[in-house]
XYZ file of C-alpha atoms in Angstrom:
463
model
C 0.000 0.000 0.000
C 1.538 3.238 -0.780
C 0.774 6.136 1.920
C 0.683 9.897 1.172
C 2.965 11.927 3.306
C 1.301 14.248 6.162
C 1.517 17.947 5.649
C 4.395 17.718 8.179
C 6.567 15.056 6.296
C 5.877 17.201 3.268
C 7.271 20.323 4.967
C 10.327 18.218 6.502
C 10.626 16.586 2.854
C 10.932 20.676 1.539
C 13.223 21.834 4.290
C 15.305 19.215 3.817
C 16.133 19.853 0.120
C 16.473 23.257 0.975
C 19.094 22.659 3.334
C 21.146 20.057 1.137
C 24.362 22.078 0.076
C 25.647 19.127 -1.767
C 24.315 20.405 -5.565
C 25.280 23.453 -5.136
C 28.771 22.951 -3.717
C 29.607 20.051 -6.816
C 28.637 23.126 -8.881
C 30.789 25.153 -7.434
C 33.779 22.630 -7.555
C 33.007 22.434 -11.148
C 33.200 26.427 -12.226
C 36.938 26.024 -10.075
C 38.123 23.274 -12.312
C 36.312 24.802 -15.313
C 38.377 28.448 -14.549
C 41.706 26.081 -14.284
C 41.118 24.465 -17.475
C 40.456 28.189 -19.027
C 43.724 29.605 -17.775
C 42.785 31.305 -14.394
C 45.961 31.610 -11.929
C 43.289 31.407 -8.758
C 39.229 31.725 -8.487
C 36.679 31.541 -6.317
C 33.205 30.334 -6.745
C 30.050 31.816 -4.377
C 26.844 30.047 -4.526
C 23.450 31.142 -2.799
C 20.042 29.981 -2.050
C 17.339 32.167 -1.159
C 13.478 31.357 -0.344
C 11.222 33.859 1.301
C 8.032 34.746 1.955
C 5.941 37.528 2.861
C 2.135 39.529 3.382
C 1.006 42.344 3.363
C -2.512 43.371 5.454
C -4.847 46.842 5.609
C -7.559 47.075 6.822
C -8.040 43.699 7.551
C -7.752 42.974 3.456
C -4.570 41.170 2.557
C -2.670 43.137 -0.119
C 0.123 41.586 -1.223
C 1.459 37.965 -0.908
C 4.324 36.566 -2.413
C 7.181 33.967 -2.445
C 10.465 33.723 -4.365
C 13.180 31.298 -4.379
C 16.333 30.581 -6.088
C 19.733 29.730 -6.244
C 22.763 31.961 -8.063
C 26.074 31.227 -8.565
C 29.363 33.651 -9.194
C 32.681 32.920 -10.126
C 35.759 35.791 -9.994
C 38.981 34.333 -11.638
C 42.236 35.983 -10.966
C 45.022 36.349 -14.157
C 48.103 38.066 -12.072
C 46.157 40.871 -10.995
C 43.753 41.484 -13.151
C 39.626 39.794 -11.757
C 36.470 39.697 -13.213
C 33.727 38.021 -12.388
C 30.367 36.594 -14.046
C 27.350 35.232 -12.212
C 24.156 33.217 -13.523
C 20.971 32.038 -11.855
C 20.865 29.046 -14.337
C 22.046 26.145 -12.490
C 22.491 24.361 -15.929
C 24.443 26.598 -17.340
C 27.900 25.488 -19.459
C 30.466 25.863 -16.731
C 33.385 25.459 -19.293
C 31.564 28.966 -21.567
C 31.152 30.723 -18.174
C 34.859 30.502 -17.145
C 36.001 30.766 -20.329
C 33.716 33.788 -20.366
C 35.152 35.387 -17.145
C 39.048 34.279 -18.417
C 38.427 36.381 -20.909
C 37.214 39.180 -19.044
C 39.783 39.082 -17.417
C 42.679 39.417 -19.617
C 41.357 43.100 -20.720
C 40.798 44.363 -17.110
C 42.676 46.612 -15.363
C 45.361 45.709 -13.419
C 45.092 45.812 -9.023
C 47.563 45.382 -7.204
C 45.449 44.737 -4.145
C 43.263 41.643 -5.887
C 44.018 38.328 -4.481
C 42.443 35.469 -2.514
C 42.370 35.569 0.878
C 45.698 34.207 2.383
C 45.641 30.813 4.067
C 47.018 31.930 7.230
C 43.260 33.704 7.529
C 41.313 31.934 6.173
C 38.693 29.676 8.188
C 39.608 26.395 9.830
C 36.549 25.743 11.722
C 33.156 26.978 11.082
C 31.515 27.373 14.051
C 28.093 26.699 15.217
C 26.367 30.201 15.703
C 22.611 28.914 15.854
C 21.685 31.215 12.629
C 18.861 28.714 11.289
C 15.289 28.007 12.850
C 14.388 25.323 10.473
C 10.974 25.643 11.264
C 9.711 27.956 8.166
C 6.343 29.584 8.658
C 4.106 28.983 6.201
C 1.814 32.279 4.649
C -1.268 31.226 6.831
C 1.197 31.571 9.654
C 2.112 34.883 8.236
C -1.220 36.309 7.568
C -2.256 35.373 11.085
C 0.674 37.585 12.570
C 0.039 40.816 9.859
C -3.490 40.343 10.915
C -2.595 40.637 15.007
C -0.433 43.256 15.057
C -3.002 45.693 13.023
C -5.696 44.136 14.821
C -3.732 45.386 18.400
C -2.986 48.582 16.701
C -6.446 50.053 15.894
C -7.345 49.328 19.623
C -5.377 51.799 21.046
C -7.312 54.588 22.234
C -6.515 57.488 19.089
C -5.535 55.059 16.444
C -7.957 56.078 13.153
C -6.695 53.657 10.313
C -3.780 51.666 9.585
C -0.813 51.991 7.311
C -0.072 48.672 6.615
C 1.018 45.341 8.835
C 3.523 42.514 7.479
C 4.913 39.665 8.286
C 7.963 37.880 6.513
C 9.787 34.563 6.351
C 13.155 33.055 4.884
C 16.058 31.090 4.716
C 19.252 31.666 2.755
C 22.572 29.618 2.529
C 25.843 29.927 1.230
C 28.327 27.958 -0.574
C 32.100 29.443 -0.799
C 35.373 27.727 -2.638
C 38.339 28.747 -3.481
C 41.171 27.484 -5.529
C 43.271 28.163 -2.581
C 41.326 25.051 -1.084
C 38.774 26.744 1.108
C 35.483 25.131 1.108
C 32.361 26.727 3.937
C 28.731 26.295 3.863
C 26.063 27.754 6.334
C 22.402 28.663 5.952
C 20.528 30.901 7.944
C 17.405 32.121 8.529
C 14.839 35.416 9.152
C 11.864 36.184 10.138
C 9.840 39.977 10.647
C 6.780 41.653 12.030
C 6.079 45.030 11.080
C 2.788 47.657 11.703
C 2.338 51.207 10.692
C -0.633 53.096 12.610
C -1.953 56.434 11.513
C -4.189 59.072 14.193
C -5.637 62.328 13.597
C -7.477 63.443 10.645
C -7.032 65.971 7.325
C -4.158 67.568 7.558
C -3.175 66.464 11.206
C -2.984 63.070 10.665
C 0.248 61.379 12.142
C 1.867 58.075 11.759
C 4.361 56.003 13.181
C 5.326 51.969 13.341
C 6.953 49.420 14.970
C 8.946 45.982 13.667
C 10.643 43.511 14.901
C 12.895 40.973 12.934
C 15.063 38.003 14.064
C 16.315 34.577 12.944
C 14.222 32.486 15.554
C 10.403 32.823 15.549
C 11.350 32.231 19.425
C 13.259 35.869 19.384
C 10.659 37.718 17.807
C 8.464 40.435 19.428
C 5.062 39.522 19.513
C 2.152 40.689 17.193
C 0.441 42.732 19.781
C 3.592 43.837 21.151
C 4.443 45.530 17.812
C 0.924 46.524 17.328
C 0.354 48.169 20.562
C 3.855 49.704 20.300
C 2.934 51.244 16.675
C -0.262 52.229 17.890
C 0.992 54.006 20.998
C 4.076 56.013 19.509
C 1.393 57.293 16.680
C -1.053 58.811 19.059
C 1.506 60.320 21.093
C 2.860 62.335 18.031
C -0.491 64.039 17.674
C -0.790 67.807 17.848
C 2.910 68.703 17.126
C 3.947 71.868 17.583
C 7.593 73.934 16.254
C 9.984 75.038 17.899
C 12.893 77.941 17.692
C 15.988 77.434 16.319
C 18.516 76.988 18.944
C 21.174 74.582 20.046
C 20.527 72.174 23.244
C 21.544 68.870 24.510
C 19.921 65.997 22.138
C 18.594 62.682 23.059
C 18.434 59.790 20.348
C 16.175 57.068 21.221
C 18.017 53.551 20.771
C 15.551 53.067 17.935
C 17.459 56.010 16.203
C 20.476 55.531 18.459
C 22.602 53.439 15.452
C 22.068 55.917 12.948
C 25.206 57.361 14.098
C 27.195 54.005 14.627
C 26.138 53.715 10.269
C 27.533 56.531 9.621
C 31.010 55.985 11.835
C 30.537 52.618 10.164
C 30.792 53.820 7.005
C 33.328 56.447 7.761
C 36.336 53.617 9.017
C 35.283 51.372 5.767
C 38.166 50.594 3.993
C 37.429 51.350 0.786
C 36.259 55.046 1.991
C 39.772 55.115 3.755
C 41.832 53.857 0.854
C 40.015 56.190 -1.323
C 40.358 59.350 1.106
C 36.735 59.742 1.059
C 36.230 59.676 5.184
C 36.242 62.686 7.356
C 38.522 59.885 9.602
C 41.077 59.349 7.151
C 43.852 60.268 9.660
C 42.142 59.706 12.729
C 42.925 56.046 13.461
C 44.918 55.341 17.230
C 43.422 59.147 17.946
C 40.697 59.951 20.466
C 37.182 60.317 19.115
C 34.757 59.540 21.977
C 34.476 59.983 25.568
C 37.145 57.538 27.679
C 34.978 54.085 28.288
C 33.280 54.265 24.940
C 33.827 51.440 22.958
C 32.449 50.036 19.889
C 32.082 46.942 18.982
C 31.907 44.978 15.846
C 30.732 40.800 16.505
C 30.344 38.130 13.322
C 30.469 35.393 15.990
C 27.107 36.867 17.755
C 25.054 33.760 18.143
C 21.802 34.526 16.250
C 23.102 38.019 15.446
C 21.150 38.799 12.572
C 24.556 39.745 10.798
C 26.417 36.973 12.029
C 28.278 34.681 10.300
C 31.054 31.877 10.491
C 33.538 33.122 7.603
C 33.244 36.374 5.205
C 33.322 36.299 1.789
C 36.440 35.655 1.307
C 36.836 32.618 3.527
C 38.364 34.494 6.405
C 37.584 33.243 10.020
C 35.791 35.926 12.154
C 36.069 37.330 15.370
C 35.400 40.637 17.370
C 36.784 43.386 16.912
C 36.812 46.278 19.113
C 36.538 49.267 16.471
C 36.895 51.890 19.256
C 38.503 51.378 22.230
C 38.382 53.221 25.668
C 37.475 56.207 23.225
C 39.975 55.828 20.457
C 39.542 54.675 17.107
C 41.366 51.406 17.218
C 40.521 49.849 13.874
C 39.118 50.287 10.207
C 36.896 47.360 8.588
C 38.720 46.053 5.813
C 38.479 43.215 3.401
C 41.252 41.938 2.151
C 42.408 44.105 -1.114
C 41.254 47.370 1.161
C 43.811 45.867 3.790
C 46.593 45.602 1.405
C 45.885 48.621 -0.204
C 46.823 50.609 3.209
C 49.153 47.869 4.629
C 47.156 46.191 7.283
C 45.987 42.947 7.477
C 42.428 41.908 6.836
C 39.679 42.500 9.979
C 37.566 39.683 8.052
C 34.816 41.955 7.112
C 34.436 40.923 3.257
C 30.924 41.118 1.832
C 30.000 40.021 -1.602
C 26.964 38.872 -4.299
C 27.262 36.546 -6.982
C 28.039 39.200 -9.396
C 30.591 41.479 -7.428
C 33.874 41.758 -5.850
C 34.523 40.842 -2.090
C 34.332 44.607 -0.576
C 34.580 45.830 3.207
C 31.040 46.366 5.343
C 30.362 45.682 9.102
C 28.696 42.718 10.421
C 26.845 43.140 13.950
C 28.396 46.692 15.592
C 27.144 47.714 18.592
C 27.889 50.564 21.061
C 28.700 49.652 24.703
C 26.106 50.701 27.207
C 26.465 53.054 30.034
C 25.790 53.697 33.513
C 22.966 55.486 33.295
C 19.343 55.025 32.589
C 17.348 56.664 29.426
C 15.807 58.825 32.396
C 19.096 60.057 33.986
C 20.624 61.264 30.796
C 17.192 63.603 30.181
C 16.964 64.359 34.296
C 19.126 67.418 34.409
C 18.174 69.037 30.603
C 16.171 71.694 31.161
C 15.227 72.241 27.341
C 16.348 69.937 24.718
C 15.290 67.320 22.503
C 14.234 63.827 22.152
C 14.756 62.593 18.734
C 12.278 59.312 17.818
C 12.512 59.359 14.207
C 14.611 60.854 11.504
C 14.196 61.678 8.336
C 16.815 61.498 4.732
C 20.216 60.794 4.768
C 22.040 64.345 5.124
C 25.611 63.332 6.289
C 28.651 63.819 4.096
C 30.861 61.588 4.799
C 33.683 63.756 3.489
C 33.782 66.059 5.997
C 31.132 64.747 8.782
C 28.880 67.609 8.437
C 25.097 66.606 9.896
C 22.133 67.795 9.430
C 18.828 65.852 9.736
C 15.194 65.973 9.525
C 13.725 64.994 12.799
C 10.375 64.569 14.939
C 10.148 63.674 18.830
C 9.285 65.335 22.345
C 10.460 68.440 23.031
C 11.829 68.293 26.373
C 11.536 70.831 29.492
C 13.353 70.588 33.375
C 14.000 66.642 32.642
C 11.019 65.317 31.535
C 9.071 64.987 28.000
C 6.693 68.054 27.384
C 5.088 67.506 24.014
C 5.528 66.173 20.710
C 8.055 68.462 17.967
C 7.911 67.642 14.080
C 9.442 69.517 11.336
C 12.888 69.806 12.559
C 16.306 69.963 11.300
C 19.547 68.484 13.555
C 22.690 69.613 12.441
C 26.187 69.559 13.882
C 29.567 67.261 13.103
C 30.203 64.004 13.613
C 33.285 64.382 14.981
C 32.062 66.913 17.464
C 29.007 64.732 18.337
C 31.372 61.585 19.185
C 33.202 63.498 21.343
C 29.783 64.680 22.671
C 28.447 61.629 23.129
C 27.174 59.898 26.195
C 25.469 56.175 25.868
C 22.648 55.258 28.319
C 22.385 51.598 29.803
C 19.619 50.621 27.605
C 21.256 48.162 24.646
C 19.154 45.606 23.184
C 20.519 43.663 20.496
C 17.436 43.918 17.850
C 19.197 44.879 15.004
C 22.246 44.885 12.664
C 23.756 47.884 14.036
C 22.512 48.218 18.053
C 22.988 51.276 20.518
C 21.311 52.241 23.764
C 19.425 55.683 24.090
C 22.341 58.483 23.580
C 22.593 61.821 24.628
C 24.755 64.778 22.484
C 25.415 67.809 23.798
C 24.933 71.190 21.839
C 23.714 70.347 18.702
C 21.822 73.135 16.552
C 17.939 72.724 15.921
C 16.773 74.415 13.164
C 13.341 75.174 13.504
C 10.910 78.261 13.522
């Protein structure tokens, strides 16, 4: 008698394919010997698998759902010092016609003297086991059920007129990486978000605001009608804004906002900006920028740090690295043609796609908390601001100049007085680090985490 599989063994049958490396590493193995037979001095083949899935809810009406999956493969060959690389999502592809492909590529690039695989002494020996995968996908039903709950939560609150929109998302990704060098590391890992946007008011006083959470666990993950409630409540609380002067006072960045700056002193020590004298801290490394006891840290080994990960992309073992120390700027992130370039060795901080070079970018970073609570740091202000939400980009990263839109809570003799929108923030960045004082509220929610910080003197431009 032959038996049809439960819904269960189906799903176990599905996650188990999608978890079996094995065609895509022989793949891989094959582009190598494929870029050998076509001439290549060294190569490196990275392959990737991808499924995800996601909906999209208002007003109780689903709007969007959809799934994608697929795998993609990229190989970079290496003639002296000249690279390219070529990348298809056709698993069937002729290996031997994409090397060749690439070899020739190759041969009319541009010299680097930088480009090179990873050296062995670096590269990974062990992979370790960082818990990045909950195998236990959710399916869309699953999904729906969670978009549903959090906007369900958030038109309860007291205020709360309409919704902007709840989702919920699911994947898993994994990644093959070879190299002719004899490197050879798979891992997979996984994600999975809640997200809810509330609007209040009415006409031309209507406010909105959200909450999200994402992790790699469905155990880690903020509720529904935490998320809900949380969008809910920030959006009524905005209501009724009202401007201010322009002036300069002590600012307060909520942690939600908090890691804006730690992006933008992330991408100030990248490598690449160094190497190309693009960073306003081209000549600031073993110098002072912060406070003494401020120190910044940058963690691939995180277990289920949702930029964690056993090896870069160029094979290289991880490991923390303290980026600022006791107030100094200790360290750039480099890859390993950014390190050689300014005659360091590699941090392990690679990052690459099937279609590009291995370049420098930061994996979990994280500023240290402080002493004091949220409420301590506002306690003796007696007018300033408290910065929820920002708005654009505005920093050049040539010079550190600042200047951002923001909304929040004004704030009068220590405590929250009422809601400010329409602002600018402007300063420096190198005068804000040194201005900068962390509270003792980290949480680890993101890729790039701070607690609630406080900067002194920075210009509001307002009314």
């Amino acid at each position: 008698m032959v038996r049809n599989a439960s819904p269960a063994g189906k799903k176990d049958l599905v996650m188990s394919s999608l978890l079996d490396a094995s065609a895509l590493t022989k793949l891989a193995e094959r582009l190598l010997a494929a870029a050998r037979r076509a001439g290549a001095d060294a190569a490196d083949a990275l392959a990737v698998r991808s499924v995800s899935l996601g909906i999209e809810v208002r007003e109780g009406a689903v709007e969007e759902s959809e799934r994608s999956e697929g795998d993609d493969v990229g190989l970079r060959v290496l003639l002296g010092k000249r690279q390219a690389v070529v990348s298809t999502n056709d698993l069937g592809a002729d290996v031997e016609q994409l090397a060749q492909r690439a070899v020739a590529m190759a041969r009319v690039a541009p010299e680097d003297p930088c480009a090179g695989l990873a050296d062995a002494a670096v590269v990974a020996r062990d992979i370790p086991d960082l818990d990045l995968l909950d195998p236990d996908l959710p399916d869309v039903a699953v999904l729906e059920r969670r978009a549903r709950c959090a906007e369900d939560t958030a038109l309860a609150v007291k205020g709360v007129t309409k919704s902007g929109g709840a989702g919920a998302s699911a994947g898993i990704g994994g990644m093959v990486l070879l190299t002719s060098a004899g490197f050879h590391g798979v891992y997979f890992s996984s994600g999975q978000s809640v997200s809810m946007t509330a609007i209040a008011g009415a006409g031309t006083a209507m406010e909105r605001d959200y909450d999200y959470s994402t992790a790699l666990h469905a155990c880690d993950l903020e509720t529904p009608e935490k998320v809900g409630r949380t969008a809910g409540e920030r959006t009524v609380a905005r209501l009724n804004p009202r401007k201010v002067e322009s002036k300069r006072v002590p600012v307060v960045f909520d942690r939600r906002v908090a890691g804006s700056l730690l992006a933008h002193l992330a991408g100030a020590i990248n490598g690449a900006a160094v190497a190309r004298r693009t960073s306003f801290l081209k000549d600031k490394l073993g110098q002072r920028l912060f406070k003494p006891g401020i120190r910044v840290i940058d963690d691939p080994l995180r277990k289920r740090g949702l930029r964690s990960r056993p090896f870069d992309a160029e094979g290289v073992a991880g490991k923390p690295l303290a980026v600022v120390e006791d107030g100094v700027l200790a360290s750039w992130i480099l890859d390993c043609a950014t390190a050689r370039e300014l005659e360091l060795a590699t941090t392990g901080h690679a990052q690459r796609g099937v279609s590009s070079i291995p370049s420098p970018g930061s994996s979990n970073l994280h500023l240290s908390p402080g002493p004091d609570t949220p409420e301590a740091l506002i306690a003796d202000i007696a007018e300033g601001f408290h910065v929820t939400s920002l708005i654009g980009t505005g920093v050049n990263q040539v010079t550190g100049d600042y200047s951002r839109g923001a909304s929040g809570f004004w704030v009068e003799n220590g405590r929250p007085s009422y809601p400010v929108s329409e602002v600018t923030i402007a300063g420096n960045l190198l005068d804000m680090f040194q201005a900068l004082s962390p509270a003792n509220d980290l949480e680890f929610r993101f890729g790039i985490d701070a607690p609630t910080v406080r900067v002194e003197r920075l210009t509001i431009g307002g009314r």
